């Protein structure tokens, strides 16, 4: 084999020159050795080629699909299995090239007994990219130790309609928040030597009616200014090494066949030089679902020409159909060579061309170590969003110590004593074990009921009340009885994550109503009718229309599938051990009929005199309460700012309460007059700022021109001169206000310009005491 000191691309080119057509095709496909009936991908049962992996490896192999995430097998056993396959590729194939091993890692490594972190919507709630980067680095280290080279995360789809089941996999509805948090995940995972895969490029979350795979009607300006922003950040700033195409069709053209996106924008404009992988069965879907290809061979030809390099999870189109098309002359072999070159360059960069797997397979890797649990706990705690509080929270210790009578706490609801309620659809628990009844979860995950018990909030009684998504009312009476005899009722409701209709949230689990599933609202209302104060806890994968609950409950806490340490985070917020610092990464909807809605709307997208309907929900993006009070003051910006930027803003944040806490400083801008309509508010910078009680911090945000730019009438990205309103707070709540005038010529923003807002946090000296 070529000397290992040679440039990866040179080594890859040398290998391609030596390869037969069969060997090239083998490098641009994966193989999934699973079990029949394990439906964890769309149409898997109809399309998956099962059978011995050895039969698929005789010419080599590009990817081994889901080696750890398909079945509940001990990691030591699976690692030994994997090393055997890699040794076969090294020793028994002509060129001796190992395979890339890829795995899902959206909420931690998707493997049996592995740590399960909060879902991405909780990352958005935490508003802490540095913590997400730390978590991703830990996940990546575990993956690399187990011989995994590529992770299928993060999801950078911008939320457009919460009815979509995959909302839980997204970070939020603002493209800059998604970009910052998602890019942090990329940096963390890749710091451990595992390639991140950006999903789903692009437009997937904007499907009509929030239906999975639904067609997308999306204008070019919204595509550029909203949907593409996080991907550009993750590619250019994060250095992401792989991208997965979306199943989506945009205005009738499936992304998998669009060279303008997959080659023109991604590679030629952004400079991406990694691999583009197909979403599972996505190439075959061009023929089977979209109907834009007459056959699998035609689908392969279109996908290759557009810029897809690897067909996953298996080679339905890129093996026999593509081989026949190349040999018959209908597909140019140069497209195959291009894809194989990219895959082999990735393998060279990952060190696979020099790996012989002669040593023992890894053993004893702790996939749920104390470090995993610590970062899971911190991320869960920081993601808790306090939506409403009439003063009942935090609950003082109620165990009877100190002379007071023990508090009676009724813990009620279908998600109160169900560990599965803590996890998203891409957790191993709900992705795989849901189809393996009786198989142990393999790691500790206390339920909310158990966590409340451990928090010593009082004497706890429990009643399930009802199921998550059925009309069984048999348990309502017991729930009412428990609430009526209690001092406080903690009612835990929400979703069950699953796949393809097996849950209320998750892939293929879309909703046509944003009311709580099943009879859960009825349960809450009957408990409210007892007169006992109700603390409502939402364990969900999407925001629901809960305006009625915000008006009637004593307190409401939102937790977006908070992971293995999530119940403790919920209980900690209830007791006050945890001071909530989460903020909503999505708007809370008014109703199902008000969707799709986003805070990023122009003036006529909100309440106006020309319509009797106000689509805004009861709580907006960026909202969240805490157990202290903050004051924002002294927002300072220059009177004039060059259109080329940067825009420098400073603000002072004072903690005027008696608790140390984190404030999320959010900076918004509004361009009052532009050549195209602009949002009434747009997030241009943020910082999570720890502020001890009684102290202040000065926060400086340096906003680059790219954060103020938009696609003009000719779709060129520009910053125009004119007045700009600025404020801190939330989109409609202005805690401080300032204004500047952008001056100079119209400034064109390109990929060469910075995209990220820089923040600096400084202590403010205390005022000297006066005599």
XYZ file of C-alpha atoms in Angstrom:
771
model
C 0.000 0.000 0.000
C 1.149 3.559 -0.591
C 3.445 5.122 2.029
C 1.385 6.396 4.942
C 3.150 9.788 4.868
C 1.532 10.586 1.514
C -1.321 13.081 1.322
C -4.723 11.338 1.872
C -6.093 12.483 -1.489
C -2.998 11.204 -3.299
C -3.249 7.839 -1.584
C -6.938 7.627 -2.427
C -6.315 8.485 -6.063
C -3.682 5.768 -6.284
C -6.108 3.206 -4.902
C -8.918 4.185 -7.257
C -6.549 3.700 -10.187
C -5.944 0.111 -9.051
C -9.590 -0.822 -8.546
C -11.985 -2.852 -10.609
C -15.523 -1.567 -11.032
C -16.770 -4.017 -8.379
C -14.173 -2.758 -5.922
C -15.086 0.873 -6.562
C -18.779 0.199 -6.083
C -18.074 -1.660 -2.853
C -16.442 1.481 -1.438
C -19.516 3.658 -2.010
C -22.096 1.536 -0.195
C -22.811 0.314 3.293
C -24.146 -2.976 4.527
C -26.555 -3.491 7.389
C -26.401 -6.901 9.030
C -29.554 -6.744 11.097
C -32.492 -8.915 11.930
C -35.693 -9.204 9.994
C -38.500 -7.081 11.343
C -36.381 -4.506 13.163
C -38.038 -1.484 11.527
C -35.958 1.497 12.573
C -35.816 3.141 9.131
C -38.553 3.960 6.607
C -39.530 0.978 4.390
C -36.687 -0.999 5.943
C -38.573 -4.262 5.701
C -39.124 -3.831 1.970
C -35.603 -2.703 1.126
C -33.022 -4.023 3.578
C -30.673 -6.679 2.271
C -30.086 -8.943 5.235
C -27.713 -11.846 5.366
C -24.122 -12.536 6.302
C -21.886 -9.515 6.115
C -19.053 -11.666 4.777
C -21.012 -12.241 1.559
C -21.149 -8.494 1.002
C -17.447 -7.894 1.645
C -15.718 -9.939 -1.039
C -14.793 -6.806 -3.019
C -14.353 -4.605 0.052
C -16.877 -2.358 1.760
C -17.379 1.348 2.276
C -19.426 1.402 5.485
C -20.568 -1.048 8.131
C -23.999 0.196 9.184
C -25.121 0.391 12.795
C -22.726 -2.200 14.216
C -23.738 -1.394 17.795
C -27.146 0.206 17.384
C -29.166 -2.566 15.777
C -29.465 -5.220 18.474
C -29.013 -5.407 22.263
C -25.564 -6.980 22.317
C -22.825 -6.347 24.878
C -20.269 -3.873 23.550
C -17.364 -6.254 24.234
C -19.033 -8.948 22.175
C -19.919 -6.528 19.398
C -16.424 -5.060 19.296
C -14.969 -8.546 18.869
C -17.448 -9.163 16.038
C -16.474 -5.873 14.419
C -12.740 -6.522 14.657
C -13.250 -9.896 12.952
C -15.010 -8.185 10.034
C -12.333 -5.548 9.749
C -9.594 -8.216 9.785
C -11.427 -10.002 6.984
C -11.406 -6.833 4.910
C -7.715 -6.273 5.603
C -6.555 -9.852 5.072
C -9.056 -11.459 2.695
C -9.823 -8.750 0.126
C -7.427 -7.813 -2.664
C -6.654 -4.277 -1.524
C -7.085 -4.791 2.223
C -9.104 -1.653 2.975
C -11.120 -1.568 6.228
C -14.656 -0.168 6.384
C -15.892 3.023 7.964
C -18.212 2.164 10.847
C -21.047 4.615 11.361
C -23.570 4.842 14.158
C -26.392 7.042 15.401
C -25.350 9.388 18.198
C -28.073 12.014 18.457
C -28.602 11.516 22.193
C -25.327 9.796 22.911
C -24.043 6.609 21.329
C -27.000 4.526 20.217
C -25.912 1.254 21.795
C -27.181 -1.045 24.481
C -26.411 0.193 28.000
C -24.789 3.389 26.685
C -25.344 6.782 28.307
C -28.408 8.571 26.946
C -28.253 12.357 26.918
C -31.056 14.886 26.565
C -32.553 15.220 23.097
C -31.405 18.100 20.839
C -34.455 20.225 21.634
C -33.111 20.211 25.189
C -29.697 21.338 23.889
C -31.496 24.321 22.428
C -33.278 24.919 25.735
C -29.935 25.048 27.541
C -28.541 27.839 25.304
C -25.044 26.614 26.193
C -22.983 25.580 23.147
C -19.865 24.965 25.250
C -21.680 22.346 27.325
C -23.006 20.645 24.179
C -19.464 20.579 22.785
C -18.218 18.959 25.996
C -20.944 16.332 25.818
C -20.243 15.596 22.164
C -16.516 15.171 22.826
C -17.297 12.580 25.474
C -19.676 10.745 23.133
C -17.056 10.856 20.388
C -14.372 9.436 22.640
C -16.560 6.441 23.478
C -17.353 5.894 19.819
C -13.733 6.051 18.741
C -12.723 3.648 21.521
C -15.249 1.157 20.117
C -13.997 1.465 16.535
C -16.709 3.795 15.232
C -15.549 6.428 12.755
C -18.625 8.420 11.806
C -21.619 9.660 13.792
C -24.967 10.442 12.190
C -25.516 13.732 14.012
C -26.236 16.591 14.551
C -29.653 17.428 13.104
C -29.579 21.030 11.847
C -33.145 21.242 10.578
C -34.761 24.494 11.739
C -38.149 23.868 13.368
C -40.980 25.219 11.214
C -44.001 23.216 12.370
C -44.173 21.404 15.731
C -46.662 18.892 14.378
C -43.680 17.223 12.685
C -42.638 14.178 14.696
C -38.934 14.854 14.320
C -39.170 18.212 16.104
C -37.579 16.492 19.115
C -34.427 15.870 17.058
C -34.056 19.555 16.205
C -32.380 22.274 18.243
C -34.883 25.073 17.758
C -36.683 27.485 15.458
C -33.948 30.103 15.126
C -31.223 29.376 12.551
C -28.471 31.132 14.503
C -29.220 29.247 17.724
C -29.309 25.999 15.736
C -26.056 26.924 14.015
C -24.173 27.808 17.197
C -25.302 24.757 19.156
C -25.028 22.379 16.203
C -21.550 23.602 15.287
C -20.473 23.090 18.887
C -21.624 19.472 18.646
C -19.604 19.039 15.447
C -16.475 20.452 17.070
C -16.884 18.216 20.105
C -17.490 14.980 18.209
C -14.698 15.593 15.722
C -12.246 16.562 18.455
C -12.400 12.886 19.443
C -11.604 11.691 15.921
C -15.170 10.842 14.861
C -16.602 12.491 11.747
C -19.874 14.324 12.295
C -22.677 14.053 9.746
C -24.938 17.065 9.236
C -28.609 16.140 8.862
C -30.793 16.634 6.916
C -29.522 18.803 4.074
C -31.872 20.661 3.521
C -35.503 21.739 4.078
C -36.735 18.518 5.702
C -38.422 20.263 8.638
C -40.565 22.492 6.404
C -42.775 19.710 5.061
C -46.393 20.553 4.379
C -48.636 19.923 7.369
C -45.688 18.752 9.465
C -45.862 15.346 7.757
C -42.729 13.244 7.524
C -41.429 13.122 3.925
C -44.101 15.666 2.951
C -43.368 17.958 0.005
C -41.751 21.296 0.789
C -42.923 24.582 -0.700
C -40.052 26.866 0.210
C -38.971 30.074 -1.471
C -35.295 30.608 -2.296
C -34.982 33.480 0.198
C -36.285 31.458 3.152
C -34.102 28.554 2.062
C -31.017 30.774 2.123
C -31.771 32.983 5.122
C -33.245 30.352 7.441
C -32.752 26.724 6.480
C -29.197 26.850 5.123
C -27.680 29.088 7.816
C -26.870 26.322 10.352
C -25.371 24.078 7.682
C -23.087 26.844 6.443
C -21.890 27.495 9.984
C -21.245 23.818 10.682
C -19.383 23.310 7.395
C -17.345 26.506 7.267
C -16.817 27.203 10.981
C -17.160 23.682 12.380
C -15.318 21.826 9.620
C -17.982 19.123 9.389
C -16.675 16.156 7.426
C -19.884 14.560 6.227
C -23.355 15.646 5.168
C -26.520 13.576 4.780
C -29.084 14.647 2.209
C -32.704 15.195 3.189
C -35.503 12.967 1.920
C -37.204 16.219 0.994
C -38.397 17.433 -2.356
C -38.314 21.231 -2.609
C -40.738 22.640 -5.153
C -40.873 19.260 -6.877
C -37.133 18.537 -6.973
C -35.784 15.976 -4.477
C -32.639 17.230 -2.776
C -30.923 13.940 -3.609
C -31.031 14.910 -7.282
C -30.111 18.588 -6.920
C -26.519 19.357 -7.997
C -26.980 23.054 -7.224
C -27.291 22.200 -3.525
C -25.119 19.094 -3.191
C -22.275 20.283 -5.404
C -22.674 23.943 -6.346
C -23.453 25.365 -2.914
C -21.983 22.736 -0.612
C -18.669 22.118 -2.369
C -18.030 24.983 -4.765
C -19.299 27.849 -2.589
C -18.724 26.586 0.955
C -15.610 24.567 0.183
C -16.856 21.305 1.683
C -14.448 18.469 0.882
C -15.932 15.551 2.820
C -18.449 12.878 1.868
C -22.153 13.233 1.156
C -24.038 10.182 2.374
C -27.559 9.158 1.509
C -30.194 9.070 4.180
C -31.258 5.477 4.608
C -32.758 4.123 1.372
C -32.921 7.701 0.060
C -31.472 6.823 -3.340
C -33.991 4.036 -3.917
C -36.768 6.411 -2.825
C -36.095 8.524 -5.913
C -37.589 5.610 -7.815
C -40.001 4.135 -5.280
C -41.491 7.226 -3.604
C -40.635 10.388 -5.512
C -41.129 8.921 -8.971
C -38.372 11.004 -10.565
C -36.328 7.939 -11.555
C -37.545 5.116 -13.772
C -35.444 2.489 -12.008
C -32.901 1.988 -9.263
C -30.180 2.412 -11.886
C -31.652 5.744 -12.945
C -31.902 6.767 -9.283
C -28.236 5.888 -8.765
C -27.200 7.868 -11.822
C -29.092 10.973 -10.708
C -27.845 10.785 -7.125
C -24.210 10.312 -8.150
C -24.367 13.148 -10.642
C -25.927 15.454 -8.046
C -23.142 14.737 -5.562
C -24.127 11.824 -3.311
C -21.062 9.685 -2.625
C -22.293 6.830 -0.410
C -25.544 4.891 -0.456
C -26.707 3.941 3.017
C -27.581 1.734 4.720
C -27.024 -0.785 1.893
C -26.351 -0.824 -1.841
C -29.839 -1.172 -3.277
C -29.044 1.170 -6.165
C -25.261 1.634 -6.127
C -24.358 -2.068 -6.544
C -25.973 -4.299 -9.211
C -28.191 -1.627 -10.841
C -25.364 0.898 -11.068
C -22.849 -1.698 -12.252
C -25.121 -2.670 -15.114
C -25.646 0.992 -16.038
C -21.905 1.696 -16.057
C -21.103 -1.411 -18.085
C -23.805 -0.561 -20.609
C -22.465 2.955 -20.996
C -25.522 4.785 -19.642
C -23.629 6.089 -16.591
C -20.137 7.557 -16.832
C -17.721 5.655 -14.596
C -16.145 9.021 -13.731
C -19.015 9.609 -11.290
C -18.208 6.331 -9.543
C -14.521 7.245 -9.465
C -15.326 10.627 -7.927
C -17.407 9.101 -5.152
C -14.879 6.344 -4.438
C -12.085 8.918 -4.303
C -13.944 10.907 -1.659
C -14.646 7.833 0.472
C -11.064 6.622 0.270
C -9.764 10.092 1.095
C -11.931 10.022 4.225
C -10.569 6.597 5.124
C -7.007 7.803 4.645
C -7.610 10.836 6.847
C -9.168 8.631 9.541
C -6.118 6.374 9.506
C -8.003 3.368 8.187
C -5.629 2.724 5.292
C -2.884 1.938 7.806
C -5.022 -0.024 10.282
C -4.668 -3.805 10.290
C -6.802 -4.645 13.346
C -4.232 -7.260 14.332
C -4.470 -6.409 18.000
C -7.253 -7.415 20.356
C -10.653 -5.796 20.089
C -11.430 -3.177 22.747
C -12.938 -4.525 25.938
C -14.184 -3.047 29.158
C -15.155 0.328 27.659
C -17.444 2.090 30.145
C -20.234 3.452 27.955
C -22.096 5.022 30.889
C -19.236 6.303 32.989
C -19.449 8.853 35.813
C -18.229 11.459 33.315
C -21.117 10.609 30.961
C -23.623 10.870 33.783
C -22.164 14.147 34.990
C -22.488 15.838 31.611
C -25.949 14.296 31.143
C -26.976 15.756 34.505
C -25.639 19.231 33.797
C -27.172 19.377 30.345
C -30.529 18.169 31.688
C -30.486 20.707 34.514
C -29.607 23.601 32.237
C -32.352 22.601 29.790
C -35.235 22.831 32.279
C -37.588 25.681 31.319
C -39.844 27.145 34.012
C -42.873 28.353 32.066
C -45.089 29.556 34.906
C -44.837 29.947 38.666
C -47.315 31.616 40.991
C -44.785 31.332 43.832
C -45.370 27.693 44.725
C -41.901 26.763 43.483
C -39.438 25.980 44.789
C -41.079 23.592 47.217
C -39.376 23.753 50.592
C -38.313 20.428 52.117
C -41.501 18.735 53.217
C -40.339 15.605 54.992
C -41.482 16.724 58.450
C -38.081 17.714 59.805
C -37.960 20.957 61.770
C -41.312 20.432 63.432
C -43.533 20.947 60.399
C -46.033 18.279 59.396
C -44.879 16.220 56.380
C -46.129 17.557 53.076
C -48.324 15.197 51.089
C -47.286 15.093 47.441
C -49.419 13.342 44.846
C -47.328 12.367 41.819
C -49.706 11.705 38.961
C -49.642 11.082 35.249
C -48.633 8.659 32.507
C -45.044 9.962 32.417
C -44.541 10.156 36.178
C -43.225 6.627 36.661
C -42.055 5.610 33.192
C -38.355 5.809 32.409
C -38.975 5.662 28.661
C -40.601 9.100 28.948
C -37.160 10.617 29.519
C -35.769 9.596 26.123
C -36.178 10.566 22.480
C -36.847 8.311 19.521
C -33.139 7.975 18.672
C -32.280 6.658 22.118
C -31.522 2.935 22.160
C -34.331 2.524 24.679
C -37.040 3.778 22.331
C -35.302 3.019 19.027
C -34.455 -0.647 19.567
C -35.552 -1.944 22.978
C -39.144 -0.878 22.317
C -39.205 -3.857 19.948
C -37.475 -6.143 22.441
C -39.921 -6.464 25.327
C -38.317 -7.862 28.415
C -34.760 -6.793 27.580
C -33.289 -4.757 30.405
C -32.406 -1.123 29.733
C -28.943 -1.702 31.138
C -28.344 1.615 32.914
C -29.893 3.611 35.728
C -32.636 6.061 34.813
C -34.812 7.021 37.793
C -38.352 8.075 37.000
C -39.760 11.422 38.057
C -41.667 9.719 40.853
C -38.473 8.093 42.138
C -36.530 11.350 41.838
C -39.168 13.257 43.814
C -38.977 10.581 46.500
C -35.217 11.056 46.636
C -35.593 14.831 46.886
C -37.496 14.494 50.213
C -40.289 16.824 49.195
C -42.811 15.007 51.370
C -44.843 11.854 51.624
C -45.430 10.700 48.055
C -48.436 8.902 46.675
C -48.658 7.874 43.021
C -51.458 7.409 40.515
C -50.926 6.865 36.788
C -54.256 8.377 35.826
C -54.224 7.479 32.131
C -51.990 6.387 29.284
C -50.048 8.687 27.026
C -52.186 8.243 23.922
C -55.325 6.269 24.543
C -58.881 7.004 25.684
C -58.790 4.796 28.785
C -60.283 6.828 31.654
C -60.334 4.011 34.184
C -57.499 5.483 36.236
C -58.808 9.047 36.430
C -60.794 8.482 39.621
C -57.748 7.183 41.509
C -55.737 10.194 40.325
C -58.414 12.581 41.537
C -58.556 10.817 44.898
C -54.773 11.051 45.297
C -54.783 14.745 44.407
C -57.673 15.592 46.704
C -55.869 14.236 49.752
C -52.533 15.922 48.907
C -51.033 19.333 49.605
C -49.673 19.574 46.084
C -50.146 17.519 42.941
C -47.242 17.077 40.538
C -48.832 15.976 37.272
C -46.362 14.594 34.728
C -47.707 14.397 31.189
C -46.411 14.509 27.634
C -45.164 12.216 24.900
C -43.897 8.744 24.243
C -41.094 8.721 21.654
C -41.219 6.051 18.995
C -40.849 5.345 15.300
C -43.354 5.236 12.446
C -46.567 5.513 14.403
C -45.360 3.657 17.486
C -45.231 6.854 19.542
C -46.605 10.376 19.803
C -43.225 11.937 18.970
C -40.370 10.819 16.786
C -39.658 9.853 13.204
C -42.918 9.078 11.436
C -44.919 10.075 14.548
C -46.486 13.298 13.340
C -49.575 14.838 14.939
C -52.628 16.546 13.507
C -53.389 18.124 16.878
C -51.220 20.051 19.319
C -53.428 19.231 22.281
C -51.820 16.843 24.757
C -52.198 13.289 23.393
C -54.976 10.986 24.551
C -57.010 12.087 27.580
C -54.107 13.786 29.348
C -55.758 17.206 29.301
C -58.836 15.673 30.865
C -56.628 14.171 33.575
C -55.053 17.550 34.364
C -58.404 19.331 34.418
C -59.940 16.779 36.781
C -56.974 17.144 39.139
C -57.283 20.942 38.945
C -60.948 20.630 39.874
C -59.980 19.187 43.276
C -58.572 22.581 44.281
C -55.174 21.115 45.120
C -52.360 23.238 43.649
C -51.022 21.618 40.506
C -47.426 21.672 39.317
C -47.550 20.502 35.711
C -44.432 18.824 34.302
C -44.219 18.308 30.556
C -41.936 15.531 29.281
C -42.342 16.041 25.556
C -40.610 16.043 22.193
C -42.449 19.096 20.914
C -44.207 22.160 22.349
C -47.949 21.699 22.913
C -50.839 24.144 23.037
C -51.072 24.530 26.812
C -52.372 28.085 27.197
C -55.198 26.734 29.346
C -52.709 25.082 31.734
C -50.592 28.238 32.057
C -53.708 30.064 33.249
C -54.825 27.480 35.790
C -51.821 25.554 37.126
C -49.740 26.838 40.010
C -46.550 26.137 38.069
C -45.519 24.593 34.742
C -42.125 23.069 33.941
C -41.102 22.077 30.399
C -38.550 19.295 29.881
C -37.801 18.162 26.344
C -36.852 14.462 26.753
C -34.098 15.202 29.283
C -32.242 11.883 29.252
C -30.998 9.471 31.888
C -30.441 12.200 34.504
C -33.551 14.112 33.514
C -35.836 13.043 36.347
C -33.331 14.317 38.884
C -33.193 17.622 37.011
C -36.995 17.913 37.155
C -37.076 17.087 40.873
C -34.216 19.501 41.475
C -36.162 22.348 39.902
C -39.205 21.481 42.032
C -37.156 21.492 45.233
C -35.002 24.491 44.357
C -31.780 22.495 44.358
C -31.592 23.453 40.683
C -32.220 27.063 39.709
C -33.856 26.893 36.270
C -31.931 28.592 33.486
C -33.465 27.090 30.342
C -35.183 29.227 27.740
C -37.580 28.080 25.056
C -35.878 27.223 21.748
C -39.312 27.122 20.090
C -42.526 29.084 20.411
C -45.314 27.556 22.491
C -48.202 27.257 20.017
C -51.554 28.941 20.418
C -53.367 26.148 18.616
C -52.986 23.570 15.897
C -54.646 25.894 13.417
C -52.086 28.628 14.005
C -49.316 26.462 12.535
C -46.899 26.790 10.927
C -45.661 29.724 13.010
C -42.266 31.125 13.923
C -41.173 34.231 15.764
C -39.103 35.015 12.644
C -42.030 36.503 10.788
C -42.490 39.828 8.997
C -45.081 42.302 10.271
C -47.978 40.683 8.427
C -47.025 37.259 9.784
C -48.217 38.259 13.251
C -51.216 40.065 14.699
C -52.460 42.876 12.473
C -55.529 44.958 11.748
C -56.178 43.101 8.504
C -56.881 39.732 10.141
C -58.936 38.668 13.126
C -56.437 35.928 14.005
C -53.271 36.278 16.052
C -51.027 33.250 15.412
C -48.637 33.979 18.289
C -48.727 31.517 21.137
C -48.938 32.175 24.871
C -45.137 31.993 25.349
C -42.534 32.997 22.830
C -39.156 31.780 21.696
C -36.504 32.657 24.285
C -38.916 32.737 27.246
C -38.110 31.206 30.614
C -38.444 32.043 34.312
C -36.056 31.460 37.193
C -35.907 31.782 40.998
C -34.168 35.141 41.071
C -34.609 38.494 39.340
C -32.379 40.100 36.739
C -32.121 43.685 35.598
C -30.738 44.625 32.186
C -29.389 48.148 31.815
C -27.004 50.369 29.884
C -27.373 48.884 26.417
C -24.703 50.771 24.499
C -24.030 50.857 20.758
C -22.389 53.406 18.506
C -24.679 55.894 16.772
C -23.309 54.680 13.444
C -22.047 51.264 12.394
C -20.461 50.376 9.030
C -22.548 48.041 6.898
C -19.425 45.860 6.740
C -19.581 45.522 10.539
C -18.903 44.514 13.141
C -21.704 45.838 15.318
C -20.476 46.064 18.924
C -23.055 46.136 21.704
C -22.586 46.091 25.476
C -25.166 45.547 28.202
C -25.025 45.189 31.974
C -26.901 42.358 33.679
C -27.520 42.566 37.418
C -28.766 39.720 39.616
C -31.075 41.579 41.986
C -32.281 38.469 43.810
C -30.842 36.273 46.526
C -29.845 33.250 44.421
C -26.875 32.667 42.142
C -28.256 32.023 38.683
C -27.529 32.025 34.954
C -29.131 34.644 32.733
C -29.451 34.070 28.996
C -28.702 37.404 27.365
C -30.454 37.493 24.005
C -29.728 40.307 21.549
C -32.340 41.002 18.892
C -32.361 43.317 15.893
C -34.994 44.726 13.571
C -34.362 46.401 10.240
C -37.222 48.901 10.026
C -36.913 49.557 6.277
C -35.333 47.196 3.761
C -35.604 46.212 0.115
C -37.433 43.003 1.116
C -39.633 42.323 4.127
C -37.684 41.525 7.280
C -38.593 39.742 10.533
C -40.016 41.909 13.307
C -37.278 40.419 15.504
C -34.173 38.372 14.774
C -31.696 36.863 17.213
C -28.210 38.150 16.354
C -26.312 37.078 19.467
C -26.679 35.402 22.844
C -24.677 34.422 25.902
C -25.423 32.314 28.955
C -24.057 34.397 31.796
C -23.557 33.123 35.382
C -24.307 36.009 37.761
C -23.947 35.534 41.533
C -26.640 37.067 43.732
C -26.146 40.790 44.164
C -23.531 41.049 41.437
C -23.455 42.360 37.876
C -21.771 41.354 34.640
C -20.968 43.432 31.609
C -21.601 41.537 28.385
C -20.104 42.620 25.079
C -21.427 41.136 21.844
C -19.546 41.716 18.608
C -22.027 40.979 15.843
C -20.584 40.310 12.373
C -22.241 41.637 9.241
C -23.374 38.104 8.340
C -25.809 38.104 11.287
C -27.497 41.235 9.887
C -27.423 40.109 6.257
C -30.303 38.862 4.152
C -30.933 37.798 0.589
C -31.785 40.873 -1.415
C -34.046 41.112 -4.429
C -31.500 39.344 -6.626
C -30.774 36.823 -3.813
C -27.328 38.277 -3.158
C -26.557 38.296 0.555
C -26.312 41.908 1.627
C -26.381 44.387 4.484
C -28.141 47.620 3.551
C -27.607 51.047 5.112
C -30.372 52.342 7.356
C -31.782 52.368 10.867
C -31.462 49.277 13.054
C -33.335 48.736 16.313
C -31.615 46.633 18.981
C -32.741 45.220 22.309
C -32.100 42.521 24.889
C -34.893 40.351 26.235
C -37.090 38.206 24.019
C -38.582 38.872 20.578
C -41.421 40.998 21.973
C -40.127 41.933 25.449
C -37.517 44.673 25.355
C -35.612 44.862 28.626
C -33.188 47.388 27.146
C -33.335 49.308 23.883
C -30.879 51.078 21.613
C -30.517 52.000 17.965
C -27.779 52.487 15.440
C -27.618 53.559 11.839
C -25.852 51.307 9.408
C -23.800 53.534 7.138
C -21.857 53.068 3.922
C -22.525 51.246 0.698
C -24.620 48.115 0.411
C -22.251 45.437 1.695
C -22.184 41.999 0.091
C -21.567 39.155 2.548
C -19.797 36.044 1.290
C -18.635 32.777 2.771
C -15.295 34.440 3.501
C -16.855 36.742 6.110
C -17.248 35.737 9.783
C -20.630 34.358 10.834
C -20.426 33.972 14.615
C -21.125 36.646 17.225
C -18.259 36.942 19.701
C -19.095 37.497 23.369
C -17.016 38.757 26.264
C -18.251 38.650 29.879
C -16.642 40.893 32.504
C -17.242 41.403 36.198
C -18.609 44.783 37.229
C -17.025 46.279 40.306
C -19.462 46.734 43.168
C -20.448 50.286 44.038
C -18.535 51.480 47.102
C -20.643 51.615 50.231
C -21.699 55.126 51.290
C -21.494 56.353 54.863
